[in-house]
Tab-separated table of C-alpha atoms in Angstrom:
chain	number	residue	atom	x	y	z
A	1	MET	CA	-89.050	-104.819	49.686
A	2	THR	CA	-88.398	-101.226	48.635
A	3	ASP	CA	-86.390	-100.414	45.515
A	4	GLU	CA	-83.594	-99.008	47.718
A	5	ILE	CA	-83.225	-102.232	49.641
A	6	ARG	CA	-83.545	-104.373	46.528
A	7	LEU	CA	-80.877	-102.323	44.720
A	8	ALA	CA	-78.565	-102.453	47.736
A	9	PHE	CA	-78.290	-106.200	47.231
A	10	ALA	CA	-78.594	-106.260	43.463
A	11	HIS	CA	-75.780	-106.939	41.022
A	12	PRO	CA	-73.654	-103.879	40.293
A	13	SER	CA	-74.968	-103.770	36.698
A	14	GLU	CA	-78.536	-103.263	37.975
A	15	ARG	CA	-77.418	-100.628	40.418
A	16	ALA	CA	-75.450	-98.866	37.694
A	17	GLU	CA	-78.482	-98.797	35.402
A	18	ALA	CA	-80.751	-97.501	38.150
A	19	SER	CA	-78.416	-94.730	39.173
A	20	SER	CA	-77.419	-93.490	35.748
A	21	GLN	CA	-78.965	-90.243	34.515
A	22	THR	CA	-77.314	-90.127	31.101
A	23	PRO	CA	-77.247	-92.708	28.251
A	24	CYS	CA	-74.186	-94.937	28.459
A	25	ASP	CA	-72.861	-98.327	27.504
A	26	ARG	CA	-71.724	-100.818	30.112
A	27	ILE	CA	-69.357	-103.682	30.229
A	28	SER	CA	-69.333	-106.140	33.123
A	29	LEU	CA	-67.169	-108.751	34.751
A	30	ARG	CA	-69.236	-111.251	36.764
A	31	ASP	CA	-68.186	-113.707	39.446
A	32	TYR	CA	-64.469	-113.451	38.732
A	33	THR	CA	-62.890	-115.466	41.543
A	34	VAL	CA	-59.241	-115.581	42.526
A	35	GLN	CA	-57.317	-117.012	45.499
A	36	VAL	CA	-55.280	-114.381	47.363
A	37	GLU	CA	-53.796	-113.667	50.750
A	38	ILE	CA	-55.776	-110.744	52.089
A	39	GLY	CA	-57.116	-109.591	55.433
A	40	ALA	CA	-56.368	-107.567	58.541
A	41	PHE	CA	-56.743	-110.446	61.012
A	42	GLN	CA	-53.741	-112.490	62.064
A	43	GLN	CA	-55.460	-115.796	61.126
A	44	GLU	CA	-55.692	-114.550	57.548
A	45	ARG	CA	-51.930	-114.177	57.166
A	46	GLY	CA	-50.134	-116.987	55.423
A	47	HIS	CA	-53.377	-118.425	53.957
A	48	LEU	CA	-55.046	-118.045	50.556
A	49	GLN	CA	-58.779	-117.381	50.450
A	50	ARG	CA	-61.271	-117.043	47.603
A	51	VAL	CA	-62.233	-113.487	46.677
A	52	ARG	CA	-64.981	-112.823	44.105
A	53	PHE	CA	-65.085	-109.680	41.942
A	54	ASN	CA	-68.083	-108.207	40.184
A	55	VAL	CA	-67.313	-105.086	38.166
A	56	VAL	CA	-69.424	-102.823	35.935
A	57	VAL	CA	-67.807	-100.061	33.886
A	58	GLU	CA	-69.850	-97.353	32.245
A	59	VAL	CA	-68.466	-95.917	29.002
A	60	SER	CA	-69.705	-93.164	26.709
A	61	PRO	CA	-71.544	-94.450	23.654
A	62	LEU	CA	-69.088	-94.731	20.777
A	63	GLY	CA	-71.506	-94.942	17.883
A	64	VAL	CA	-70.045	-96.903	15.025
A	65	ILE	CA	-67.108	-99.003	16.222
A	66	ASP	CA	-66.575	-100.954	12.983
A	67	ASP	CA	-65.931	-104.116	14.955
A	68	ASP	CA	-62.582	-102.633	16.004
A	69	VAL	CA	-61.296	-103.919	19.360
A	70	ASP	CA	-58.981	-100.933	19.703
A	71	ARG	CA	-61.982	-98.575	20.044
A	72	ILE	CA	-63.572	-100.292	23.012
A	73	LEU	CA	-62.611	-100.896	26.617
A	74	SER	CA	-61.445	-104.484	26.591
A	75	TYR	CA	-62.560	-106.857	29.338
A	76	ASP	CA	-58.890	-107.732	29.730
A	77	LYS	CA	-58.253	-104.245	31.113
A	78	VAL	CA	-60.653	-105.026	33.984
A	79	THR	CA	-58.985	-108.284	34.909
A	80	GLU	CA	-55.575	-106.717	34.440
A	81	ALA	CA	-56.464	-103.935	36.856
A	82	ILE	CA	-57.440	-106.525	39.490
A	83	GLY	CA	-54.267	-108.518	38.891
A	84	ILE	CA	-51.965	-105.438	39.060
A	85	GLU	CA	-53.408	-104.322	42.385
A	86	LEU	CA	-53.277	-107.821	43.874
A	87	GLU	CA	-49.615	-108.205	42.853
A	88	ALA	CA	-48.502	-104.769	44.040
A	89	GLU	CA	-48.579	-105.578	47.755
A	90	ARG	CA	-50.486	-107.525	50.363
A	91	ILE	CA	-53.689	-105.674	51.232
A	92	ASN	CA	-55.562	-105.781	54.497
A	93	LEU	CA	-58.928	-104.237	53.590
A	94	LEU	CA	-61.397	-105.020	50.790
A	95	GLU	CA	-62.231	-101.311	50.787
A	96	THR	CA	-58.643	-100.468	49.892
A	97	LEU	CA	-58.535	-103.079	47.129
A	98	ALA	CA	-61.872	-101.956	45.668
A	99	ALA	CA	-60.789	-98.313	45.564
A	100	ARG	CA	-57.435	-99.137	43.915
A	101	VAL	CA	-59.083	-101.356	41.285
A	102	ALA	CA	-61.698	-98.680	40.527
A	103	GLU	CA	-59.103	-95.923	40.226
A	104	ARG	CA	-56.917	-98.015	37.911
A	105	ILE	CA	-59.868	-98.818	35.629
A	106	LEU	CA	-60.763	-95.120	35.496
A	107	LEU	CA	-57.330	-94.411	34.080
A	108	GLU	CA	-58.650	-95.963	30.819
A	109	PRO	CA	-59.807	-93.121	28.554
A	110	GLN	CA	-63.141	-94.821	27.741
A	111	ALA	CA	-64.166	-95.402	31.371
A	112	GLU	CA	-66.570	-92.824	32.914
A	113	ARG	CA	-67.884	-94.598	36.008
A	114	VAL	CA	-67.156	-97.911	37.683
A	115	PHE	CA	-68.962	-100.108	40.217
A	116	VAL	CA	-66.826	-102.668	42.087
A	117	ARG	CA	-68.094	-105.365	44.435
A	118	ILE	CA	-65.592	-107.625	46.180
A	119	GLU	CA	-66.550	-110.519	48.469
A	120	LYS	CA	-64.592	-112.918	50.623
A	121	LEU	CA	-66.031	-116.381	50.268
A	122	ASP	CA	-64.123	-118.386	52.913
A	123	ARG	CA	-64.679	-116.462	56.126
A	124	GLY	CA	-67.746	-118.516	57.092
A	125	PRO	CA	-70.942	-120.039	55.628
A	126	PHE	CA	-71.630	-116.670	53.937
A	127	SER	CA	-69.880	-114.023	51.883
A	128	LEU	CA	-68.474	-110.791	53.286
A	129	GLY	CA	-68.044	-107.936	50.922
A	130	VAL	CA	-67.884	-104.292	50.018
A	131	GLU	CA	-69.260	-102.360	47.052
A	132	ILE	CA	-68.117	-98.940	45.843
A	133	MET	CA	-68.774	-96.566	42.941
A	134	ARG	CA	-66.203	-94.191	41.553
A	135	ALA	CA	-66.532	-91.645	38.755
A	136	ARG	CA	-63.941	-90.088	36.490
A	137	ASP	CA	-64.543	-86.599	37.888
A	138	GLY	CA	-63.652	-87.959	41.349
A	139	ILE	CA	-60.062	-88.894	40.546
A	140	ALA	CA	-57.059	-87.025	39.267
A	141	ASP	CA	-56.969	-86.454	35.521
A	142	ALA	CA	-55.207	-89.369	33.870
A	143	GLY	CA	-53.740	-86.972	31.372
A	144	GLN	CA	-51.929	-84.741	33.869
A	145	SER	CA	-48.184	-84.932	34.092
A	146	HIS	CA	-46.713	-87.742	36.144
A	147	VAL	CA	-44.511	-86.775	39.068
A	148	GLU	CA	-41.692	-89.269	39.407
A	149	ALA	CA	-41.198	-90.749	42.837
A	150	PRO	CA	-37.950	-89.678	44.570
A	151	HIS	CA	-34.987	-92.039	44.569
A	152	PRO	CA	-33.622	-92.086	48.116
A	153	ARG	CA	-30.204	-92.826	49.464
A	154	VAL	CA	-30.504	-95.854	51.760
A	155	VAL	CA	-27.874	-96.101	54.521
A	156	TYR	CA	-27.370	-99.257	56.576
A	157	LEU	CA	-25.708	-98.673	59.954
A	158	SER	CA	-24.092	-101.509	61.832
A	159	ASN	CA	-24.383	-101.493	65.601
A	160	GLY	CA	-20.828	-100.273	65.773
A	161	ALA	CA	-21.743	-97.353	63.527
A	162	ILE	CA	-24.759	-96.537	65.658
A	163	ALA	CA	-22.520	-96.358	68.703
A	164	SER	CA	-19.875	-94.283	66.917
A	165	PRO	CA	-19.160	-90.712	68.090
A	166	HIS	CA	-19.225	-89.819	64.387
A	167	LEU	CA	-22.934	-90.679	64.020
A	168	ALA	CA	-24.315	-87.139	64.165
A	169	GLY	CA	-21.661	-85.914	61.730
A	170	TRP	CA	-22.448	-88.684	59.276
A	171	ILE	CA	-26.118	-87.793	59.379
A	172	ASP	CA	-25.222	-84.128	58.810
A	173	GLN	CA	-23.252	-85.084	55.689
A	174	LEU	CA	-25.867	-87.481	54.316
A	175	SER	CA	-28.824	-85.184	54.866
A	176	ASP	CA	-27.069	-82.402	52.971
A	177	ARG	CA	-26.869	-84.382	49.715
A	178	ASP	CA	-29.012	-84.617	46.623
A	179	ALA	CA	-31.422	-87.376	47.656
A	180	PRO	CA	-33.814	-88.172	50.529
A	181	LEU	CA	-32.224	-90.162	53.333
A	182	ILE	CA	-33.558	-93.476	54.711
A	183	ILE	CA	-31.548	-95.105	57.478
A	184	CYS	CA	-31.753	-98.857	58.128
A	185	VAL	CA	-30.453	-100.924	61.023
A	186	GLY	CA	-30.339	-104.522	62.135
A	187	SER	CA	-31.271	-105.897	65.540
A	188	ALA	CA	-29.295	-104.949	68.632
A	189	ASP	CA	-26.493	-107.175	69.922
A	190	VAL	CA	-28.803	-108.504	72.666
A	191	ALA	CA	-30.254	-111.857	71.574
A	192	ALA	CA	-33.954	-111.836	70.639
A	193	PRO	CA	-36.372	-114.372	72.161
A	194	GLN	CA	-36.498	-117.704	70.323
A	195	SER	CA	-39.537	-119.626	69.081
A	196	GLN	CA	-39.962	-122.995	67.368
A	197	ASN	CA	-42.665	-121.442	65.182
A	198	ALA	CA	-41.062	-119.960	62.062
A	199	LEU	CA	-43.750	-117.319	61.496
A	200	ALA	CA	-43.594	-116.197	65.097
A	201	GLN	CA	-39.767	-116.059	64.947
A	202	ARG	CA	-39.880	-113.928	61.816
A	203	ARG	CA	-42.074	-111.409	63.600
A	204	ILE	CA	-39.868	-111.459	66.689
A	205	ASP	CA	-36.780	-110.792	64.561
A	206	LEU	CA	-38.467	-107.952	62.704
A	207	LEU	CA	-39.572	-106.379	65.959
A	208	ALA	CA	-36.004	-106.648	67.251
A	209	ILE	CA	-34.921	-104.489	64.301
A	210	GLU	CA	-37.603	-101.965	65.088
A	211	GLN	CA	-36.517	-101.775	68.718
A	212	ASN	CA	-33.070	-100.849	67.492
A	213	ALA	CA	-34.570	-98.274	65.129
A	214	TRP	CA	-36.342	-96.590	68.038
A	215	LEU	CA	-33.125	-96.539	69.991
A	216	LEU	CA	-31.365	-94.844	67.137
A	217	ALA	CA	-34.190	-92.294	66.760
A	218	SER	CA	-33.838	-91.435	70.445
A	219	ARG	CA	-30.212	-90.510	69.816
A	220	ASP	CA	-30.975	-88.004	67.042
A	221	ARG	CA	-34.210	-86.070	67.091
A	222	ARG	CA	-33.970	-85.352	63.349
A	223	CYS	CA	-34.820	-88.977	62.634
A	224	MET	CA	-38.345	-90.364	62.515
A	225	VAL	CA	-39.166	-94.093	62.581
A	226	VAL	CA	-41.543	-94.979	59.728
A	227	GLY	CA	-43.101	-98.314	58.751
A	228	THR	CA	-45.480	-97.714	55.831
A	229	ARG	CA	-45.003	-96.726	52.198
A	230	THR	CA	-47.311	-93.771	52.704
A	231	GLU	CA	-45.110	-92.437	55.554
A	232	LEU	CA	-41.967	-93.059	53.486
A	233	ASP	CA	-43.397	-91.181	50.499
A	234	TRP	CA	-44.380	-88.259	52.716
A	235	ALA	CA	-40.969	-88.201	54.429
A	236	MET	CA	-39.049	-88.259	51.148
A	237	LYS	CA	-41.119	-85.447	49.698
A	238	ASN	CA	-40.757	-83.319	52.825
A	239	ASP	CA	-37.031	-83.786	53.481
A	240	GLN	CA	-37.655	-85.785	56.646
A	241	ILE	CA	-34.842	-88.153	57.670
A	242	CYS	CA	-36.435	-91.487	58.444
A	243	ILE	CA	-35.450	-94.826	59.952
A	244	TRP	CA	-37.096	-97.862	58.398
A	245	ALA	CA	-39.232	-100.060	60.626
A	246	PRO	CA	-39.533	-103.178	58.408
A	247	SER	CA	-42.435	-105.227	59.772
A	248	LYS	CA	-45.351	-103.934	57.759
A	249	ILE	CA	-43.596	-103.583	54.356
A	250	VAL	CA	-41.932	-107.005	54.702
A	251	LEU	CA	-45.038	-108.837	55.872
A	252	ASP	CA	-47.298	-107.153	53.336
A	253	ALA	CA	-45.019	-107.773	50.308
A	254	VAL	CA	-46.513	-110.151	47.753
A	255	ASP	CA	-43.023	-111.302	46.782
A	256	GLY	CA	-41.336	-110.857	50.109
A	257	PRO	CA	-37.574	-110.987	50.697
A	258	SER	CA	-35.922	-114.347	50.812
A	259	ALA	CA	-33.468	-113.008	53.382
A	260	SER	CA	-34.149	-113.634	57.036
A	261	PRO	CA	-34.492	-110.547	59.275
A	262	ARG	CA	-31.359	-111.891	61.022
A	263	ASP	CA	-29.475	-111.182	57.809
A	264	ALA	CA	-30.076	-107.468	58.159
A	265	GLY	CA	-27.720	-106.380	55.387
A	266	GLN	CA	-29.452	-108.547	52.777
A	267	LEU	CA	-32.869	-107.470	54.018
A	268	VAL	CA	-31.842	-103.835	53.539
A	269	ALA	CA	-30.589	-104.694	50.030
A	270	TRP	CA	-34.050	-106.017	49.216
A	271	PHE	CA	-35.653	-102.870	50.623
A	272	ALA	CA	-33.315	-100.647	48.608
A	273	GLN	CA	-34.312	-102.464	45.425
A	274	GLU	CA	-38.026	-102.305	46.310
A	275	ILE	CA	-38.012	-98.539	46.648
A	276	ASP	CA	-35.723	-98.001	43.655
A	277	ALA	CA	-32.998	-96.334	45.748
A	278	LYS	CA	-30.365	-94.198	44.161
A	279	GLU	CA	-27.637	-95.709	46.293
A	280	LEU	CA	-27.073	-98.097	49.212
A	281	LEU	CA	-24.312	-97.009	51.600
A	282	VAL	CA	-23.203	-99.552	54.190
A	283	ILE	CA	-21.277	-98.178	57.206
A	284	GLY	CA	-19.419	-100.589	59.427
A	285	ASP	CA	-20.338	-103.856	57.701
A	286	ASP	CA	-19.755	-105.834	54.506
A	287	ALA	CA	-21.643	-105.086	51.339
A	288	PRO	CA	-24.676	-107.306	50.664
A	289	THR	CA	-25.656	-108.635	47.213
A	290	CYS	CA	-27.704	-105.835	45.669
A	291	SER	CA	-28.657	-104.536	42.212
A	292	VAL	CA	-28.623	-100.957	43.616
A	293	PRO	CA	-25.206	-99.193	43.382
A	294	THR	CA	-23.539	-99.931	46.728
A	295	ARG	CA	-20.706	-98.293	48.635
A	296	VAL	CA	-19.052	-99.462	51.873
A	297	ASN	CA	-17.453	-97.356	54.585
A	298	ASP	CA	-15.670	-99.080	57.445
A	299	GLY	CA	-17.051	-96.592	59.971
A	300	HIS	CA	-13.721	-95.407	61.269
A	301	ASN	CA	-13.576	-92.037	59.507
A	302	LYS	CA	-15.372	-88.872	60.538
A	303	VAL	CA	-15.866	-87.768	56.921
A	304	LEU	CA	-17.792	-90.003	54.528
A	305	VAL	CA	-16.154	-90.193	51.118
């Protein structure tokens, strides 16, 4: 067996040592196993599976540390990085999780390079995994100024509001204000198909909302239907009016909404809280329970107050 093949299947600590060209110290986390819902396949949704982490972090030699824990990169920082990324949202790909864990570890000032191996242990009589290496010079400087995410104005439109002749004028008024605009809708008045399976029904109800979102987008070409956080972030930063398609964000949420998709107002309230909205404006319906400042308009007036 050649060294290249041997190292390809070696522990990250051995690969780190073999690939390093400068003296460094290393800390490692071996065989750290957690149960988590992860995976892109439908049969992986709604089920926990064991995932094993092996992480090696290279740090510059510190010389005399005087037995001072504050001068070293604590092992807790490695497990915390894993926990933070697992709790942030449901993730489909091990590659995504590995990259996020590595980037978070490299935010620590002592970390110079990190090797991350993640394996699924329950997908068969074997382990399936990915291994990556990231270096500090490959990520944004942790010391650069932080750009705060925008705080959008979330607007929930009832079906009556969607059908209103005032719709275009309301969008004119809302898009001309001091915050990005995200429009939310419920399902159309036509009844959605019914299933005895709760998970299937949840997806059906979410898709019914998305069908209504596309119908609204077809009425006003300024509006774009978006379903991922990445698309939402881009839209908010580029003054794009968007209509929320809820399936992906709802289904991928670690702590998902308790509200059913059939309770569209309460689902929108959860979404407004999740994205730290500046305001929730409800047009043509009652106000849901929400920690975000909420206004209600009955939908009968051309001018929004």
